[in-house]
Amino acid sequence: MPQTFGERILYIWERYSGSFMRGAANTMVIALISTFIGCIIGFIVGIIQTIPTDRKKNPVKWFIIGIIKFILNVYVEVFRGTPMMAQAMFIYFGSAALFNINMGMWQAAFFIVSINTGAYMAETVRGGILSIDPGQTEGAKAIGMTHVQTMVNVILPQALRNIMPQIGNNLIINIKDTCVLSVIGIVELFYTTKGIAGALYTYFEAFAITMVIYFILTFACSRILRFWEDKMDGPDNFDLATTDTLAHTSGMYSYKAKTAGNLNSDSREGR
């Protein structure tokens, strides 16, 4: 074993770089897929939580949606209020003990991270929807749009841009928090590093490499998401359309100077 710190890091990397890369790949697969599924869950839950109901106009609808909202609120509060490691242990081992459901490690990993992300995204989506000016909804309803049409065509496109930073934050958090899945045996980056460090008794050096890998993954994802946000903003300057048939430049109208004897004449051509 080399004597200096730098030499030991190079030795570990040369010997176990493949294991580090496989662990990092597993981490990214879990984080990306689970964040995507979690965002879908969050959008569904957030939209349902913002459905307007009127007890006087439709008491049955108000009662049914009220029960659904209560159940979703319990889901959100439970998964936001408990650590993911405890959730992983409870779901992976508890599902087999209580419900005789034998989940595979990878199935459990995707399920745990997805529903945890969904709980956080639900509140993010709800806040994003409520942040949109109510006049947007009133205008859409005024032209005959239903609630679903208003959400899909007016509110959600604006809310999506507002919550994009939080979606990026959830992805970065998931990249780091997949390390808790080591408690159920998922061989991700942290689990891999523990094995390498324990084999060589080089915890400081092995985890130094792991920290660098985590930083590269999170930094790259944050830059990509920031680029995506800038694209969603569009250009800084917008050119006004000059081809409107009602505009003066189209030649449809003739603005003749009115004389004293022709004050009431029509300015349109041919009149």
PDB file of C-alpha atoms in Angstrom:
ATOM      1  CA  MET A   1       0.000   0.000   0.000  1.00  0.00           C
ATOM      2  CA  PRO A   2       1.450   3.428  -0.932  1.00  0.00           C
ATOM      3  CA  GLN A   3       2.465   5.728   1.888  1.00  0.00           C
ATOM      4  CA  THR A   4       1.225   9.187   0.829  1.00  0.00           C
ATOM      5  CA  PHE A   5      -2.406  10.261   0.681  1.00  0.00           C
ATOM      6  CA  GLY A   6      -2.343  11.089  -3.034  1.00  0.00           C
ATOM      7  CA  GLU A   7      -0.658   7.840  -3.964  1.00  0.00           C
ATOM      8  CA  ARG A   8      -3.227   5.842  -1.981  1.00  0.00           C
ATOM      9  CA  ILE A   9      -6.075   7.599  -3.796  1.00  0.00           C
ATOM     10  CA  LEU A  10      -4.489   6.791  -7.163  1.00  0.00           C
ATOM     11  CA  TYR A  11      -3.954   3.194  -6.076  1.00  0.00           C
ATOM     12  CA  ILE A  12      -7.606   2.797  -5.008  1.00  0.00           C
ATOM     13  CA  TRP A  13      -8.868   4.423  -8.204  1.00  0.00           C
ATOM     14  CA  GLU A  14      -6.711   2.271 -10.471  1.00  0.00           C
ATOM     15  CA  ARG A  15      -7.821  -0.867  -8.682  1.00  0.00           C
ATOM     16  CA  TYR A  16     -11.521  -0.131  -8.116  1.00  0.00           C
ATOM     17  CA  SER A  17     -12.489   2.504 -10.684  1.00  0.00           C
ATOM     18  CA  GLY A  18     -14.875   0.050 -12.353  1.00  0.00           C
ATOM     19  CA  SER A  19     -16.687  -0.562  -9.073  1.00  0.00           C
ATOM     20  CA  PHE A  20     -16.959   3.180  -8.404  1.00  0.00           C
ATOM     21  CA  MET A  21     -18.408   3.769 -11.877  1.00  0.00           C
ATOM     22  CA  ARG A  22     -20.950   0.955 -11.545  1.00  0.00           C
ATOM     23  CA  GLY A  23     -22.035   2.317  -8.189  1.00  0.00           C
ATOM     24  CA  ALA A  24     -22.355   5.827  -9.631  1.00  0.00           C
ATOM     25  CA  ALA A  25     -24.354   4.476 -12.579  1.00  0.00           C
ATOM     26  CA  ASN A  26     -26.770   2.695 -10.230  1.00  0.00           C
ATOM     27  CA  THR A  27     -27.122   5.876  -8.203  1.00  0.00           C
ATOM     28  CA  MET A  28     -27.993   7.932 -11.289  1.00  0.00           C
ATOM     29  CA  VAL A  29     -30.464   5.353 -12.623  1.00  0.00           C
ATOM     30  CA  ILE A  30     -32.364   5.286  -9.324  1.00  0.00           C
ATOM     31  CA  ALA A  31     -32.275   9.077  -8.943  1.00  0.00           C
ATOM     32  CA  LEU A  32     -33.382   9.909 -12.503  1.00  0.00           C
ATOM     33  CA  ILE A  33     -36.175   7.354 -12.819  1.00  0.00           C
ATOM     34  CA  SER A  34     -37.480   7.912  -9.298  1.00  0.00           C
ATOM     35  CA  THR A  35     -37.445  11.693  -9.687  1.00  0.00           C
ATOM     36  CA  PHE A  36     -39.410  11.406 -12.939  1.00  0.00           C
ATOM     37  CA  ILE A  37     -42.002   9.094 -11.377  1.00  0.00           C
ATOM     38  CA  GLY A  38     -42.093  11.249  -8.247  1.00  0.00           C
ATOM     39  CA  CYS A  39     -42.798  14.345 -10.338  1.00  0.00           C
ATOM     40  CA  ILE A  40     -45.748  12.590 -11.992  1.00  0.00           C
ATOM     41  CA  ILE A  41     -47.088  11.586  -8.560  1.00  0.00           C
ATOM     42  CA  GLY A  42     -46.538  15.112  -7.277  1.00  0.00           C
ATOM     43  CA  PHE A  43     -48.374  16.703 -10.201  1.00  0.00           C
ATOM     44  CA  ILE A  44     -51.357  14.380  -9.779  1.00  0.00           C
ATOM     45  CA  VAL A  45     -51.560  14.936  -6.027  1.00  0.00           C
ATOM     46  CA  GLY A  46     -50.930  18.691  -6.300  1.00  0.00           C
ATOM     47  CA  ILE A  47     -53.626  19.150  -8.948  1.00  0.00           C
ATOM     48  CA  ILE A  48     -56.180  17.169  -6.928  1.00  0.00           C
ATOM     49  CA  GLN A  49     -55.396  19.218  -3.831  1.00  0.00           C
ATOM     50  CA  THR A  50     -56.244  22.426  -5.715  1.00  0.00           C
ATOM     51  CA  ILE A  51     -59.557  21.258  -7.226  1.00  0.00           C
ATOM     52  CA  PRO A  52     -62.176  23.845  -6.238  1.00  0.00           C
ATOM     53  CA  THR A  53     -65.348  22.497  -4.654  1.00  0.00           C
ATOM     54  CA  ASP A  54     -68.564  24.107  -3.477  1.00  0.00           C
ATOM     55  CA  ARG A  55     -70.458  22.344  -0.712  1.00  0.00           C
ATOM     56  CA  LYS A  56     -73.735  24.098  -1.522  1.00  0.00           C
ATOM     57  CA  LYS A  57     -73.729  23.510  -5.283  1.00  0.00           C
ATOM     58  CA  ASN A  58     -72.598  19.874  -5.279  1.00  0.00           C
ATOM     59  CA  PRO A  59     -72.381  18.303  -1.800  1.00  0.00           C
ATOM     60  CA  VAL A  60     -71.634  14.799  -3.164  1.00  0.00           C
ATOM     61  CA  LYS A  61     -68.640  16.018  -5.176  1.00  0.00           C
ATOM     62  CA  TRP A  62     -67.489  18.098  -2.214  1.00  0.00           C
ATOM     63  CA  PHE A  63     -67.660  15.053   0.098  1.00  0.00           C
ATOM     64  CA  ILE A  64     -65.848  12.665  -2.269  1.00  0.00           C
ATOM     65  CA  ILE A  65     -63.081  15.106  -3.142  1.00  0.00           C
ATOM     66  CA  GLY A  66     -62.768  16.006   0.528  1.00  0.00           C
ATOM     67  CA  ILE A  67     -62.071  12.367   1.439  1.00  0.00           C
ATOM     68  CA  ILE A  68     -59.528  12.057  -1.386  1.00  0.00           C
ATOM     69  CA  LYS A  69     -57.793  15.265  -0.288  1.00  0.00           C
ATOM     70  CA  PHE A  70     -57.653  14.011   3.304  1.00  0.00           C
ATOM     71  CA  ILE A  71     -56.015  10.733   2.240  1.00  0.00           C
ATOM     72  CA  LEU A  72     -53.507  12.578   0.043  1.00  0.00           C
ATOM     73  CA  ASN A  73     -52.702  15.013   2.853  1.00  0.00           C
ATOM     74  CA  VAL A  74     -51.965  12.078   5.160  1.00  0.00           C
ATOM     75  CA  TYR A  75     -49.658  10.600   2.512  1.00  0.00           C
ATOM     76  CA  VAL A  76     -47.819  13.890   2.065  1.00  0.00           C
ATOM     77  CA  GLU A  77     -47.390  14.564   5.778  1.00  0.00           C
ATOM     78  CA  VAL A  78     -46.238  11.015   6.597  1.00  0.00           C
ATOM     79  CA  PHE A  79     -43.609  10.811   3.875  1.00  0.00           C
ATOM     80  CA  ARG A  80     -42.372  14.363   4.412  1.00  0.00           C
ATOM     81  CA  GLY A  81     -42.262  13.880   8.170  1.00  0.00           C
ATOM     82  CA  THR A  82     -40.276  10.629   8.333  1.00  0.00           C
ATOM     83  CA  PRO A  83     -36.720   9.879   7.141  1.00  0.00           C
ATOM     84  CA  MET A  84     -36.244   7.936   3.924  1.00  0.00           C
ATOM     85  CA  MET A  85     -34.060   5.365   5.674  1.00  0.00           C
ATOM     86  CA  ALA A  86     -36.892   4.455   8.047  1.00  0.00           C
ATOM     87  CA  GLN A  87     -39.293   4.338   5.098  1.00  0.00           C
ATOM     88  CA  ALA A  88     -36.948   1.978   3.243  1.00  0.00           C
ATOM     89  CA  MET A  89     -36.728  -0.396   6.186  1.00  0.00           C
ATOM     90  CA  PHE A  90     -40.474  -0.271   6.840  1.00  0.00           C
ATOM     91  CA  ILE A  91     -41.536  -0.789   3.228  1.00  0.00           C
ATOM     92  CA  TYR A  92     -38.952  -3.381   2.211  1.00  0.00           C
ATOM     93  CA  PHE A  93     -39.138  -5.570   5.309  1.00  0.00           C
ATOM     94  CA  GLY A  94     -42.605  -4.593   6.501  1.00  0.00           C
ATOM     95  CA  SER A  95     -44.338  -5.345   3.204  1.00  0.00           C
ATOM     96  CA  ALA A  96     -43.147  -8.950   3.418  1.00  0.00           C
ATOM     97  CA  ALA A  97     -44.015  -9.350   7.106  1.00  0.00           C
ATOM     98  CA  LEU A  98     -47.418  -7.639   7.074  1.00  0.00           C
ATOM     99  CA  PHE A  99     -48.772  -8.141   3.553  1.00  0.00           C
ATOM    100  CA  ASN A 100     -46.678 -11.094   2.310  1.00  0.00           C
ATOM    101  CA  ILE A 101     -45.390  -8.924  -0.555  1.00  0.00           C
ATOM    102  CA  ASN A 102     -41.835  -9.900  -1.419  1.00  0.00           C
ATOM    103  CA  MET A 103     -40.438  -6.889  -3.240  1.00  0.00           C
ATOM    104  CA  GLY A 104     -37.123  -7.102  -5.015  1.00  0.00           C
ATOM    105  CA  MET A 105     -34.426  -4.715  -3.864  1.00  0.00           C
ATOM    106  CA  TRP A 106     -34.572  -2.684  -7.071  1.00  0.00           C
ATOM    107  CA  GLN A 107     -38.368  -2.570  -7.069  1.00  0.00           C
ATOM    108  CA  ALA A 108     -38.291  -1.378  -3.476  1.00  0.00           C
ATOM    109  CA  ALA A 109     -35.619   1.213  -4.290  1.00  0.00           C
ATOM    110  CA  PHE A 110     -37.606   2.797  -7.116  1.00  0.00           C
ATOM    111  CA  PHE A 111     -40.828   2.650  -5.111  1.00  0.00           C
ATOM    112  CA  ILE A 112     -39.347   4.209  -1.969  1.00  0.00           C
ATOM    113  CA  VAL A 113     -37.559   7.093  -3.665  1.00  0.00           C
ATOM    114  CA  SER A 114     -40.502   7.759  -6.012  1.00  0.00           C
ATOM    115  CA  ILE A 115     -43.182   8.050  -3.333  1.00  0.00           C
ATOM    116  CA  ASN A 116     -40.871  10.088  -1.117  1.00  0.00           C
ATOM    117  CA  THR A 117     -40.175  12.491  -3.985  1.00  0.00           C
ATOM    118  CA  GLY A 118     -43.879  12.568  -4.854  1.00  0.00           C
ATOM    119  CA  ALA A 119     -44.754  13.789  -1.364  1.00  0.00           C
ATOM    120  CA  TYR A 120     -42.359  16.735  -1.632  1.00  0.00           C
ATOM    121  CA  MET A 121     -43.362  17.484  -5.221  1.00  0.00           C
ATOM    122  CA  ALA A 122     -47.051  17.513  -4.284  1.00  0.00           C
ATOM    123  CA  GLU A 123     -46.528  20.521  -2.026  1.00  0.00           C
ATOM    124  CA  THR A 124     -44.281  22.143  -4.618  1.00  0.00           C
ATOM    125  CA  VAL A 125     -46.912  21.739  -7.350  1.00  0.00           C
ATOM    126  CA  ARG A 126     -49.680  22.950  -5.050  1.00  0.00           C
ATOM    127  CA  GLY A 127     -47.674  26.053  -4.211  1.00  0.00           C
ATOM    128  CA  GLY A 128     -46.807  26.593  -7.885  1.00  0.00           C
ATOM    129  CA  ILE A 129     -50.472  26.441  -8.899  1.00  0.00           C
ATOM    130  CA  LEU A 130     -51.556  28.783  -6.124  1.00  0.00           C
ATOM    131  CA  SER A 131     -48.797  31.242  -7.070  1.00  0.00           C
ATOM    132  CA  ILE A 132     -50.424  31.904 -10.448  1.00  0.00           C
ATOM    133  CA  ASP A 133     -52.596  35.022 -10.540  1.00  0.00           C
ATOM    134  CA  PRO A 134     -56.277  34.041  -9.980  1.00  0.00           C
ATOM    135  CA  GLY A 135     -57.118  36.297 -12.906  1.00  0.00           C
ATOM    136  CA  GLN A 136     -55.594  33.654 -15.199  1.00  0.00           C
ATOM    137  CA  THR A 137     -58.156  31.108 -14.023  1.00  0.00           C
ATOM    138  CA  GLU A 138     -61.007  33.596 -14.166  1.00  0.00           C
ATOM    139  CA  GLY A 139     -60.072  34.582 -17.717  1.00  0.00           C
ATOM    140  CA  ALA A 140     -59.955  30.947 -18.826  1.00  0.00           C
ATOM    141  CA  LYS A 141     -63.329  30.220 -17.233  1.00  0.00           C
ATOM    142  CA  ALA A 142     -64.745  33.364 -18.854  1.00  0.00           C
ATOM    143  CA  ILE A 143     -64.032  32.004 -22.344  1.00  0.00           C
ATOM    144  CA  GLY A 144     -65.672  28.680 -21.522  1.00  0.00           C
ATOM    145  CA  MET A 145     -62.741  26.471 -20.449  1.00  0.00           C
ATOM    146  CA  THR A 146     -63.366  23.647 -18.020  1.00  0.00           C
ATOM    147  CA  HIS A 147     -61.203  23.168 -14.932  1.00  0.00           C
ATOM    148  CA  VAL A 148     -59.142  20.499 -16.696  1.00  0.00           C
ATOM    149  CA  GLN A 149     -58.636  22.667 -19.783  1.00  0.00           C
ATOM    150  CA  THR A 150     -57.672  25.613 -17.613  1.00  0.00           C
ATOM    151  CA  MET A 151     -55.096  23.536 -15.757  1.00  0.00           C
ATOM    152  CA  VAL A 152     -53.573  21.923 -18.856  1.00  0.00           C
ATOM    153  CA  ASN A 153     -53.498  24.973 -21.136  1.00  0.00           C
ATOM    154  CA  VAL A 154     -53.142  27.953 -18.805  1.00  0.00           C
ATOM    155  CA  ILE A 155     -52.049  27.208 -15.234  1.00  0.00           C
ATOM    156  CA  LEU A 156     -49.684  24.228 -15.427  1.00  0.00           C
ATOM    157  CA  PRO A 157     -47.397  25.631 -18.162  1.00  0.00           C
ATOM    158  CA  GLN A 158     -46.798  28.697 -16.005  1.00  0.00           C
ATOM    159  CA  ALA A 159     -46.543  26.707 -12.777  1.00  0.00           C
ATOM    160  CA  LEU A 160     -44.037  24.313 -14.361  1.00  0.00           C
ATOM    161  CA  ARG A 161     -41.603  27.147 -15.016  1.00  0.00           C
ATOM    162  CA  ASN A 162     -42.006  28.387 -11.457  1.00  0.00           C
ATOM    163  CA  ILE A 163     -41.263  24.994  -9.908  1.00  0.00           C
ATOM    164  CA  MET A 164     -38.411  23.965 -12.208  1.00  0.00           C
ATOM    165  CA  PRO A 165     -35.749  24.968  -9.617  1.00  0.00           C
ATOM    166  CA  GLN A 166     -37.417  22.725  -7.039  1.00  0.00           C
ATOM    167  CA  ILE A 167     -37.545  19.818  -9.486  1.00  0.00           C
ATOM    168  CA  GLY A 168     -33.809  20.251  -9.938  1.00  0.00           C
ATOM    169  CA  ASN A 169     -33.312  20.372  -6.181  1.00  0.00           C
ATOM    170  CA  ASN A 170     -35.244  17.125  -5.757  1.00  0.00           C
ATOM    171  CA  LEU A 171     -33.081  15.416  -8.369  1.00  0.00           C
ATOM    172  CA  ILE A 172     -29.889  16.544  -6.653  1.00  0.00           C
ATOM    173  CA  ILE A 173     -31.236  15.486  -3.248  1.00  0.00           C
ATOM    174  CA  ASN A 174     -32.161  12.076  -4.648  1.00  0.00           C
ATOM    175  CA  ILE A 175     -28.676  11.591  -6.083  1.00  0.00           C
ATOM    176  CA  LYS A 176     -27.272  12.048  -2.588  1.00  0.00           C
ATOM    177  CA  ASP A 177     -30.049  10.339  -0.625  1.00  0.00           C
ATOM    178  CA  THR A 178     -29.889   7.088  -2.576  1.00  0.00           C
ATOM    179  CA  CYS A 179     -27.109   6.220  -0.133  1.00  0.00           C
ATOM    180  CA  VAL A 180     -29.772   5.340   2.452  1.00  0.00           C
ATOM    181  CA  LEU A 181     -30.854   2.454   0.222  1.00  0.00           C
ATOM    182  CA  SER A 182     -27.705   0.632   1.289  1.00  0.00           C
ATOM    183  CA  VAL A 183     -29.726  -0.525   4.321  1.00  0.00           C
ATOM    184  CA  ILE A 184     -31.752  -2.811   2.035  1.00  0.00           C
ATOM    185  CA  GLY A 185     -28.713  -4.003   0.063  1.00  0.00           C
ATOM    186  CA  ILE A 186     -28.789  -1.769  -3.022  1.00  0.00           C
ATOM    187  CA  VAL A 187     -25.281  -1.620  -4.469  1.00  0.00           C
ATOM    188  CA  GLU A 188     -25.087   2.081  -5.226  1.00  0.00           C
ATOM    189  CA  LEU A 189     -22.121   4.420  -4.840  1.00  0.00           C
ATOM    190  CA  PHE A 190     -22.128   4.633  -1.045  1.00  0.00           C
ATOM    191  CA  TYR A 191     -22.551   0.873  -0.574  1.00  0.00           C
ATOM    192  CA  THR A 192     -19.732   0.241  -3.041  1.00  0.00           C
ATOM    193  CA  THR A 193     -17.441   2.662  -1.232  1.00  0.00           C
ATOM    194  CA  LYS A 194     -18.082   0.992   2.110  1.00  0.00           C
ATOM    195  CA  GLY A 195     -16.954  -2.324   0.671  1.00  0.00           C
ATOM    196  CA  ILE A 196     -13.809  -0.850  -0.880  1.00  0.00           C
ATOM    197  CA  ALA A 197     -12.901   1.096   2.252  1.00  0.00           C
ATOM    198  CA  GLY A 198     -13.456  -1.933   4.471  1.00  0.00           C
ATOM    199  CA  ALA A 199     -11.334  -4.178   2.274  1.00  0.00           C
ATOM    200  CA  LEU A 200      -8.318  -1.863   2.326  1.00  0.00           C
ATOM    201  CA  TYR A 201      -8.956   0.022   5.592  1.00  0.00           C
ATOM    202  CA  THR A 202      -8.710   3.283   3.664  1.00  0.00           C
ATOM    203  CA  TYR A 203     -11.937   5.024   4.645  1.00  0.00           C
ATOM    204  CA  PHE A 204     -10.584   8.547   4.268  1.00  0.00           C
ATOM    205  CA  GLU A 205      -9.183   7.981   0.790  1.00  0.00           C
ATOM    206  CA  ALA A 206     -12.116   5.913  -0.504  1.00  0.00           C
ATOM    207  CA  PHE A 207     -14.746   8.384   0.646  1.00  0.00           C
ATOM    208  CA  ALA A 208     -12.684  11.288  -0.695  1.00  0.00           C
ATOM    209  CA  ILE A 209     -13.063   9.711  -4.144  1.00  0.00           C
ATOM    210  CA  THR A 210     -16.784   9.172  -3.533  1.00  0.00           C
ATOM    211  CA  MET A 211     -17.329  12.784  -2.505  1.00  0.00           C
ATOM    212  CA  VAL A 212     -15.684  13.956  -5.720  1.00  0.00           C
ATOM    213  CA  ILE A 213     -17.922  11.642  -7.779  1.00  0.00           C
ATOM    214  CA  TYR A 214     -21.061  12.845  -5.978  1.00  0.00           C
ATOM    215  CA  PHE A 215     -20.031  16.452  -6.572  1.00  0.00           C
ATOM    216  CA  ILE A 216     -19.453  15.850 -10.286  1.00  0.00           C
ATOM    217  CA  LEU A 217     -22.856  14.184 -10.644  1.00  0.00           C
ATOM    218  CA  THR A 218     -24.780  16.883  -8.784  1.00  0.00           C
ATOM    219  CA  PHE A 219     -22.893  19.767 -10.389  1.00  0.00           C
ATOM    220  CA  ALA A 220     -23.454  18.405 -13.901  1.00  0.00           C
ATOM    221  CA  CYS A 221     -27.172  17.892 -13.247  1.00  0.00           C
ATOM    222  CA  SER A 222     -27.565  21.374 -11.773  1.00  0.00           C
ATOM    223  CA  ARG A 223     -25.873  22.973 -14.811  1.00  0.00           C
ATOM    224  CA  ILE A 224     -28.072  20.999 -17.232  1.00  0.00           C
ATOM    225  CA  LEU A 225     -31.220  21.965 -15.352  1.00  0.00           C
ATOM    226  CA  ARG A 226     -30.135  25.614 -15.221  1.00  0.00           C
ATOM    227  CA  PHE A 227     -29.650  25.527 -19.006  1.00  0.00           C
ATOM    228  CA  TRP A 228     -33.143  24.027 -19.368  1.00  0.00           C
ATOM    229  CA  GLU A 229     -34.602  26.797 -17.194  1.00  0.00           C
ATOM    230  CA  ASP A 230     -32.978  29.439 -19.384  1.00  0.00           C
ATOM    231  CA  LYS A 231     -34.450  27.793 -22.477  1.00  0.00           C
ATOM    232  CA  MET A 232     -37.903  27.839 -20.899  1.00  0.00           C
ATOM    233  CA  ASP A 233     -37.552  31.573 -20.236  1.00  0.00           C
ATOM    234  CA  GLY A 234     -37.208  32.272 -23.952  1.00  0.00           C
ATOM    235  CA  PRO A 235     -35.276  35.192 -25.456  1.00  0.00           C
ATOM    236  CA  ASP A 236     -34.712  38.366 -23.463  1.00  0.00           C
ATOM    237  CA  ASN A 237     -36.075  40.571 -26.269  1.00  0.00           C
ATOM    238  CA  PHE A 238     -39.141  39.984 -28.402  1.00  0.00           C
ATOM    239  CA  ASP A 239     -39.836  41.492 -31.830  1.00  0.00           C
ATOM    240  CA  LEU A 240     -43.343  42.742 -32.399  1.00  0.00           C
ATOM    241  CA  ALA A 241     -45.235  41.187 -35.298  1.00  0.00           C
ATOM    242  CA  THR A 242     -45.492  43.513 -38.283  1.00  0.00           C
ATOM    243  CA  THR A 243     -47.690  41.387 -40.525  1.00  0.00           C
ATOM    244  CA  ASP A 244     -51.000  42.036 -38.785  1.00  0.00           C
ATOM    245  CA  THR A 245     -53.609  42.741 -41.456  1.00  0.00           C
ATOM    246  CA  LEU A 246     -55.075  45.457 -39.237  1.00  0.00           C
ATOM    247  CA  ALA A 247     -51.773  47.268 -38.861  1.00  0.00           C
ATOM    248  CA  HIS A 248     -51.008  50.416 -40.845  1.00  0.00           C
ATOM    249  CA  THR A 249     -47.944  48.763 -42.441  1.00  0.00           C
ATOM    250  CA  SER A 250     -50.121  46.203 -44.194  1.00  0.00           C
ATOM    251  CA  GLY A 251     -51.615  48.804 -46.511  1.00  0.00           C
ATOM    252  CA  MET A 252     -55.205  47.943 -45.691  1.00  0.00           C
ATOM    253  CA  TYR A 253     -55.875  51.408 -44.409  1.00  0.00           C
ATOM    254  CA  SER A 254     -55.154  54.816 -45.857  1.00  0.00           C
ATOM    255  CA  TYR A 255     -54.656  57.608 -43.363  1.00  0.00           C
ATOM    256  CA  LYS A 256     -55.278  60.650 -45.577  1.00  0.00           C
ATOM    257  CA  ALA A 257     -54.880  64.048 -44.118  1.00  0.00           C
ATOM    258  CA  LYS A 258     -58.294  65.487 -43.374  1.00  0.00           C
ATOM    259  CA  THR A 259     -58.996  68.871 -44.829  1.00  0.00           C
ATOM    260  CA  ALA A 260     -61.302  71.446 -43.403  1.00  0.00           C
ATOM    261  CA  GLY A 261     -63.954  70.613 -45.986  1.00  0.00           C
ATOM    262  CA  ASN A 262     -63.670  66.865 -45.538  1.00  0.00           C
ATOM    263  CA  LEU A 263     -63.753  66.445 -41.758  1.00  0.00           C
ATOM    264  CA  ASN A 264     -66.411  63.732 -41.855  1.00  0.00           C
ATOM    265  CA  SER A 265     -65.019  61.668 -44.736  1.00  0.00           C
ATOM    266  CA  ASP A 266     -64.216  58.000 -44.149  1.00  0.00           C
ATOM    267  CA  SER A 267     -60.462  57.293 -44.165  1.00  0.00           C
ATOM    268  CA  ARG A 268     -60.770  53.817 -45.737  1.00  0.00           C
ATOM    269  CA  GLU A 269     -59.707  53.430 -49.345  1.00  0.00           C
ATOM    270  CA  GLY A 270     -62.489  53.625 -51.862  1.00  0.00           C
ATOM    271  CA  ARG A 271     -64.725  55.814 -49.704  1.00  0.00           C
TER     272      ARG A 271
END
